[in-house]
Coordinates of C-alpha atoms in Angstrom, one line a residue:
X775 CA 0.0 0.0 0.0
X776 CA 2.7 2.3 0.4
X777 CA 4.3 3.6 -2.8
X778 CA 6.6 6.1 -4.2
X779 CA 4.8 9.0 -6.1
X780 CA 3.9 7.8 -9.6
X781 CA 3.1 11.1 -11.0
X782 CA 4.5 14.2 -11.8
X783 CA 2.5 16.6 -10.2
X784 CA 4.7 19.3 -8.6
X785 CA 7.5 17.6 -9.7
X786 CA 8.7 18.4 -13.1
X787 CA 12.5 19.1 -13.4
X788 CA 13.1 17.6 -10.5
X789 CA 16.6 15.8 -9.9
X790 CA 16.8 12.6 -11.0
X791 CA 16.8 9.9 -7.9
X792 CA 16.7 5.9 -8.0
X793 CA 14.5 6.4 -5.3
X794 CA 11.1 7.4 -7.8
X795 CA 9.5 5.2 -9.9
X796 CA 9.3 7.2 -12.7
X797 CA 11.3 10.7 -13.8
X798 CA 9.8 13.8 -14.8
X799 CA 13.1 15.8 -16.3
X800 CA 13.9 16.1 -19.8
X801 CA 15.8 13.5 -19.5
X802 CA 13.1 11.0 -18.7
X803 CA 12.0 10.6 -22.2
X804 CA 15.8 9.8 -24.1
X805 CA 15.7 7.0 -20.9
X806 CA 12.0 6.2 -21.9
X807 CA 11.1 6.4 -17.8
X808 CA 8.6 9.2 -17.8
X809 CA 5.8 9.2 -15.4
X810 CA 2.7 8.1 -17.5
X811 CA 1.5 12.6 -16.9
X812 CA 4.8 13.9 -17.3
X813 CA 3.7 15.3 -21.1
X814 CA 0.4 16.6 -19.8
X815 CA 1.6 18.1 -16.6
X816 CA 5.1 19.4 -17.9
X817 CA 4.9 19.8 -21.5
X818 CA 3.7 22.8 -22.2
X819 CA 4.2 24.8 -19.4
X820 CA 1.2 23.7 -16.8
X821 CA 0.3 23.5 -13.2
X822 CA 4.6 21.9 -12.4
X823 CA 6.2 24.2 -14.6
X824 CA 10.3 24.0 -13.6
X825 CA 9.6 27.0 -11.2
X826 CA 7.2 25.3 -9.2
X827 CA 9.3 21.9 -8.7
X828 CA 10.4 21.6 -5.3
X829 CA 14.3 21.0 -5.5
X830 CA 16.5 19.3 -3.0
X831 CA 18.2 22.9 -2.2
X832 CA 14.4 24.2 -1.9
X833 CA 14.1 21.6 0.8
X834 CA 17.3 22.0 2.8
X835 CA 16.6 25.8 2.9
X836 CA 12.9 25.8 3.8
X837 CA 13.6 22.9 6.5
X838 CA 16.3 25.5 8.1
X839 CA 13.5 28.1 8.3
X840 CA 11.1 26.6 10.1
X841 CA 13.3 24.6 11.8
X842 CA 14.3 28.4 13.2
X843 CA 11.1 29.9 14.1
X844 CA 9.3 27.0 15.9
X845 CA 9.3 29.8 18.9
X846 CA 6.9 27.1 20.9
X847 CA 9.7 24.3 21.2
X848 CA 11.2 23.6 24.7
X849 CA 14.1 24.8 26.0
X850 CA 16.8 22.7 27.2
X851 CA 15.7 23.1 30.6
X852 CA 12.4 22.2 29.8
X853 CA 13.2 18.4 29.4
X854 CA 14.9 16.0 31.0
X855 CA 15.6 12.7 29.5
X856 CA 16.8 9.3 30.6
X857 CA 17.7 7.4 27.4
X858 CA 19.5 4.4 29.5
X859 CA 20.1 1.5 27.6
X860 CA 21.2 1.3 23.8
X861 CA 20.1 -1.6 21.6
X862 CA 22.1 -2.6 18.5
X863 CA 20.3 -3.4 15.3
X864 CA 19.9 -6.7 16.5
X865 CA 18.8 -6.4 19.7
X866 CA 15.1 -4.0 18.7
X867 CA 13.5 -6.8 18.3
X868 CA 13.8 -8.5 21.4
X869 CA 11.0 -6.7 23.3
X870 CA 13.2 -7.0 26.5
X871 CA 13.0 -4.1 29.0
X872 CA 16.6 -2.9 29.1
X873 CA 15.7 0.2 30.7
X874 CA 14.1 0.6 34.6
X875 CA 13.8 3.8 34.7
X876 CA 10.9 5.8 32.6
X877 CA 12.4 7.5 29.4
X878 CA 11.3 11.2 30.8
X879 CA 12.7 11.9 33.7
X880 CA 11.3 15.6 33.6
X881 CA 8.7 17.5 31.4
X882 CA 7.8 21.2 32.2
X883 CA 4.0 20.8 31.6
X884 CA 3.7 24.5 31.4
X885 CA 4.7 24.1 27.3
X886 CA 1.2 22.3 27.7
X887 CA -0.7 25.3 28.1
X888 CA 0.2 27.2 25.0
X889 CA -2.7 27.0 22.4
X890 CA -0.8 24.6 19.7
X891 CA -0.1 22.3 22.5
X892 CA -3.5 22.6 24.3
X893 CA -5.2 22.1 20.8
X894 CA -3.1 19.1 20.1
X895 CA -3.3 17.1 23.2
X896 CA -7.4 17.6 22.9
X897 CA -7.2 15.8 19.9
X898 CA -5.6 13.0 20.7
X899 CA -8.1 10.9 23.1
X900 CA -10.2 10.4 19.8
X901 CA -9.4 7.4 18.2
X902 CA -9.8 4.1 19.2
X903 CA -6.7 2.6 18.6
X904 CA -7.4 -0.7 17.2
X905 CA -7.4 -1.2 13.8
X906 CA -11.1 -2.6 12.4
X907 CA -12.8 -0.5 14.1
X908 CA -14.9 2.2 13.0
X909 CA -13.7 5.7 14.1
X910 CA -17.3 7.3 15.4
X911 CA -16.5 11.6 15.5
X912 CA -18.8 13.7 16.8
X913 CA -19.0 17.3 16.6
X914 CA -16.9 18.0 19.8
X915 CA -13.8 16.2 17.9
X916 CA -14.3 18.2 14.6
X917 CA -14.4 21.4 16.3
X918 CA -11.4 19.8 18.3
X919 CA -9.7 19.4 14.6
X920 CA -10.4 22.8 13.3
X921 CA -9.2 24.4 16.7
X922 CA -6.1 22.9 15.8
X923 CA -5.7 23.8 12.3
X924 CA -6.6 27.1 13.7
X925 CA -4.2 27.6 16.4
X926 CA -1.1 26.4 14.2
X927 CA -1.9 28.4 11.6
X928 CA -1.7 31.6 13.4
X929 CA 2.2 30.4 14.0
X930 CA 5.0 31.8 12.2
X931 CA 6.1 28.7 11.3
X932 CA 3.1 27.3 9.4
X933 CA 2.7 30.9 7.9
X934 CA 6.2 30.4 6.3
X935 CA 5.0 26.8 5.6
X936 CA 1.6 28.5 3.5
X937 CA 4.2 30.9 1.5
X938 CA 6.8 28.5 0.1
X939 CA 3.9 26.1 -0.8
X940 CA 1.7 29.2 -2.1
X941 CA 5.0 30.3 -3.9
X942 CA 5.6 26.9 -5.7
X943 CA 1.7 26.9 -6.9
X944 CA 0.5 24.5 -4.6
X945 CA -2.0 26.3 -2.8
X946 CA -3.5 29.6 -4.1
X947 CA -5.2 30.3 -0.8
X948 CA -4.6 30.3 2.9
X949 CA -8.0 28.7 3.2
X950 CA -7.2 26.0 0.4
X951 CA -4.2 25.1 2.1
X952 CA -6.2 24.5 5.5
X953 CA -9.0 22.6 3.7
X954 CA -6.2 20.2 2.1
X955 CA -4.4 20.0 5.6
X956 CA -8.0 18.9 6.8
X957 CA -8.2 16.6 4.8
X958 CA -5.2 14.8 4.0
X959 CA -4.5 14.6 8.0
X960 CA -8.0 13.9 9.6
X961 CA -9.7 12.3 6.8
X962 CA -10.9 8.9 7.9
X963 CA -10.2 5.6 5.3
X964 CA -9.9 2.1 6.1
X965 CA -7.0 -0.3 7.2
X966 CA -9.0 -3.2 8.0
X967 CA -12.2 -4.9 7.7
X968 CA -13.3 -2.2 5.4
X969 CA -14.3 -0.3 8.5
X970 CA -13.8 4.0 8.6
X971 CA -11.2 3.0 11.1
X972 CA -8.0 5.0 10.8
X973 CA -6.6 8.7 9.4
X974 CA -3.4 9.8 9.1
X975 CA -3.3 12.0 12.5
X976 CA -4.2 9.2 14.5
X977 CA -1.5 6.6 13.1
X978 CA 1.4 9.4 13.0
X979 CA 0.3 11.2 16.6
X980 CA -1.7 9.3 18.6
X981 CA -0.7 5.6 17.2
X982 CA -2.8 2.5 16.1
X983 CA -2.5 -1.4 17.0
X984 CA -2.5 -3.7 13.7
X985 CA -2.0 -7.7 14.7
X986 CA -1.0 -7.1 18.0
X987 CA 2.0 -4.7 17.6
X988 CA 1.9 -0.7 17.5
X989 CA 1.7 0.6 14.3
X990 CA 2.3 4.7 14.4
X991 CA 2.9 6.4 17.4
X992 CA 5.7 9.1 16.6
X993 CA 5.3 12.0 18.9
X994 CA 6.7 12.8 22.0
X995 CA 3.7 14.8 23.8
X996 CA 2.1 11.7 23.2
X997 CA 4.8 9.4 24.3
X998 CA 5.0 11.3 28.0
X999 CA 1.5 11.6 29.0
X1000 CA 1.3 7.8 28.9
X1001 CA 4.5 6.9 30.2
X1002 CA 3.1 9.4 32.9
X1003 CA -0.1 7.3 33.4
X1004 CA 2.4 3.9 33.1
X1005 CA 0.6 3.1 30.2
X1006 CA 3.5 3.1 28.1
X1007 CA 7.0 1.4 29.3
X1008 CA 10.3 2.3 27.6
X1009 CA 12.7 -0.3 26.9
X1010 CA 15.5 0.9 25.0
X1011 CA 16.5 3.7 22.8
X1012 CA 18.4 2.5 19.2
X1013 CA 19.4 5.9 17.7
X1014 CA 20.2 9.3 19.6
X1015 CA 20.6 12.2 17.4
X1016 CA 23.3 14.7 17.3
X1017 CA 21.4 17.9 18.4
X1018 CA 22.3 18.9 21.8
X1019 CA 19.2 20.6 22.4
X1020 CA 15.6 20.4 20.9
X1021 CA 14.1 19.4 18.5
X1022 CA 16.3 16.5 19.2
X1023 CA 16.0 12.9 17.4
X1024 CA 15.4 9.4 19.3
X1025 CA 14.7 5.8 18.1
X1026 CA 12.8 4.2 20.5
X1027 CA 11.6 0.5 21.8
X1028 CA 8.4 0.5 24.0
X1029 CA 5.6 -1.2 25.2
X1030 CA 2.0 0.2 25.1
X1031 CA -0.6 -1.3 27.1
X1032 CA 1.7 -4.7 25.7
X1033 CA 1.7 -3.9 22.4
X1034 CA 5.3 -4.0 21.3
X1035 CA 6.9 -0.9 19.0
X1036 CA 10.3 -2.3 17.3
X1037 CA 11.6 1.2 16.2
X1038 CA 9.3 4.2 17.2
X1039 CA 11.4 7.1 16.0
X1040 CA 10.1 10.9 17.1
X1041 CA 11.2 14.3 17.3
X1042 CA 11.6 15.3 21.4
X1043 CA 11.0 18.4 22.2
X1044 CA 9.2 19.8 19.8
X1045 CA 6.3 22.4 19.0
X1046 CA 3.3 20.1 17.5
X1047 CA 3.1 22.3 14.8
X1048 CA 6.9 21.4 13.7
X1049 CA 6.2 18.0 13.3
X1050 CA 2.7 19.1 11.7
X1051 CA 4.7 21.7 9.3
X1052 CA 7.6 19.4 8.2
X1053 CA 6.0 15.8 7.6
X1054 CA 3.4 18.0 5.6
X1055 CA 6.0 19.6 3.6
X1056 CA 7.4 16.1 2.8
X1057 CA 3.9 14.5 1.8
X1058 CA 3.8 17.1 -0.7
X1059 CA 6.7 17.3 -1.9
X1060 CA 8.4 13.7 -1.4
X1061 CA 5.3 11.6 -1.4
X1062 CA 6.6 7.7 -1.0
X1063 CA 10.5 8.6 -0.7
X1064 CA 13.1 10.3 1.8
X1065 CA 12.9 13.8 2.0
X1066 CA 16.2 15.1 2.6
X1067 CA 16.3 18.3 5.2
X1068 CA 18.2 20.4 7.2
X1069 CA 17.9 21.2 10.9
X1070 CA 20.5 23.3 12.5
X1071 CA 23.2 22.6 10.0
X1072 CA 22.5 18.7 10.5
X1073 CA 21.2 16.6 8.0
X1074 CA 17.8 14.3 8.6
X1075 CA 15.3 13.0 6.9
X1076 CA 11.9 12.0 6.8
X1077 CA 9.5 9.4 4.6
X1078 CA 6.0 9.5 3.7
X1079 CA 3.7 7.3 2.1
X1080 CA 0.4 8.3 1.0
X1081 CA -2.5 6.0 1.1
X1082 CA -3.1 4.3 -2.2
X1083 CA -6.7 2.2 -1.7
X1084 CA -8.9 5.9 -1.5
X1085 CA -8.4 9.5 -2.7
X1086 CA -10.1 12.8 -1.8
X1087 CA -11.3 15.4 -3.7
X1088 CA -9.3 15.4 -7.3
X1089 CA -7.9 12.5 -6.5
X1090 CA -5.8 13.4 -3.5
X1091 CA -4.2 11.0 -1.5
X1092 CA -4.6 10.9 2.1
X1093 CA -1.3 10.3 4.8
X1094 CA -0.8 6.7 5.4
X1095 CA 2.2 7.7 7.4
X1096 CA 5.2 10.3 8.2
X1097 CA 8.2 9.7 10.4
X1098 CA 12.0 10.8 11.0
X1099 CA 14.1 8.4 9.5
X1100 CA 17.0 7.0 11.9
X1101 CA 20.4 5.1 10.3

């Protein structure tokens, strides 16, 4: 179900990569690997003309500027962390508690208070997290989920999100852009049993069980408030990543209500609307591949895959999954 992009939509020119599936640069058709559009969508000039591609240098730099003016992130002494024990490759799958002590050994709930986090945190007792079963929302939880667009759109952050994707001809509208967030995040499709049962918020933030193991689950907010409630039990971390303050970058191996995660990688430390901003920046423009950014002068990316069985609206696809890559 999850595949690279097979279209060129917003992508013509871009840099060839043996990552996609199918090319959309001139020099897709003397290699006869076009995507099946690329002549309707890049010959003549159309909705991807070359200035609207998203380049690999477009990414690094746009990633360095939000990556700048997420003002609600913690500061160092907001968090304190207890990463203990580190698993080799090998050892992730062992579902052995390596580590006594809870992964958070310190969380200034005060971040909790400002409105993206507030908004957030509201939204994520809303699911029911097996999969197969129909996702019933009422009207509290889609005023919940418009609060929340709401609230991160009045950041700096998503604002500079909304330019560079109104500025590449994604979006003509502030209120577009919203209505495709919407969408593409909350919209409800099926991963089992042909049941309404799962959208790409709840598998990225608030996480899902599929055949008895956690599927999702890659925030940090999320992470802490049940560790808090000993829902959640951390084992071991596999991958710590080189920032020394936050955002920072962690592999993890935990329990949840016995449900086993292998390799649950998140951001720490992190507004929600960073996380938000970036993995929607890489659906769009790296749909089923790495997206290569920057963070601080440190390289990291992140994959997407969109959901192939249903579409939205012009055939949209809707988030299967987002999450930071770790080595």
């Amino acid at each position: 179900l999850y595949t690279a992009s097979d279209s060129c939509e917003g992508r013509c020119e871009e840099p060839y990569s043996e990552e996609d599936v199918c090319h959309c640069n001139a020099d897709c058709e003397r290699y006869h690997n076009c995507c099946e559009d690329y002549y309707a969508r890049c010959r003549p000039e159309g909705f991807s003309s070359s200035q609207d591609a998203i380049t690999n240098e477009d990414l690094l730099h746009v990633s360095e500027q939000l990556y700048k003016v997420d003002q609600n992130k913690a500061r160092p002494t907001d968090i304190a962390l207890n990463p203990q024990y580190q698993a080799s490759p090998d050892e992730t799958g062992d579902q052995e508690d390596h580590s006594p002590q809870p992964l958070y050994k310190y969380v200034n709930e005060e971040l909790f208070s400002k409105p993206t986090y507030a908004s957030f945190i509201k939204l994520l007792d809303n699911y029911q997290r097996a999969t197969g079963r129909e996702e019933d929302v009422t009207a509290e939880e889609l005023r919940e989920q418009d609060n929340f667009l709401k609230e991160v759109m009045k950041t700096e952050l998503m604002k500079k999100l909304f330019a560079f994707l109104h500025k590449k001809n994604r979006y003509g509208s502030e209120q577009e852009f919203v209505a495709d967030l919407k969408e593409m995040w909350f919209g409800l499709y099926s991963r089992g049993d042909g049941k309404q049962d799962s959208s790409g918020f709840e598998h990225v933030f608030s996480g899902e069980v599929k055949k008895g193991k956690v599927s999702g689950f890659h925030n940090w907010i999320r992470f802490y408030l049940l560790e808090k409630q000993g829902i959640v039990n951390y084992f071991s971390h596999n991958f710590n990543g080189p920032w020394d303050t936050y955002p920072d970058v962690l592999g993890l191996q935990f329990s949840w209500d016995g449900f086993y995660k292998e390799v649950g990688s998140a951001f720490i430390g992190c507004s929600p609307e960073f996380e938000f901003g970036l993995y929607t920046l890489c659906f769009i423009a790296r749909p089923g591949r790495a997206c290569h950014l920057s963070l601080g002068g440190y390289s990291l990316s992140i994959q997407t895959y969109a959901w192939t069985k249903s579409t939205y609206g012009n055939g949209q696809k809707y988030i299967a999954t987002a999450y930071v890559m770790s080595p």
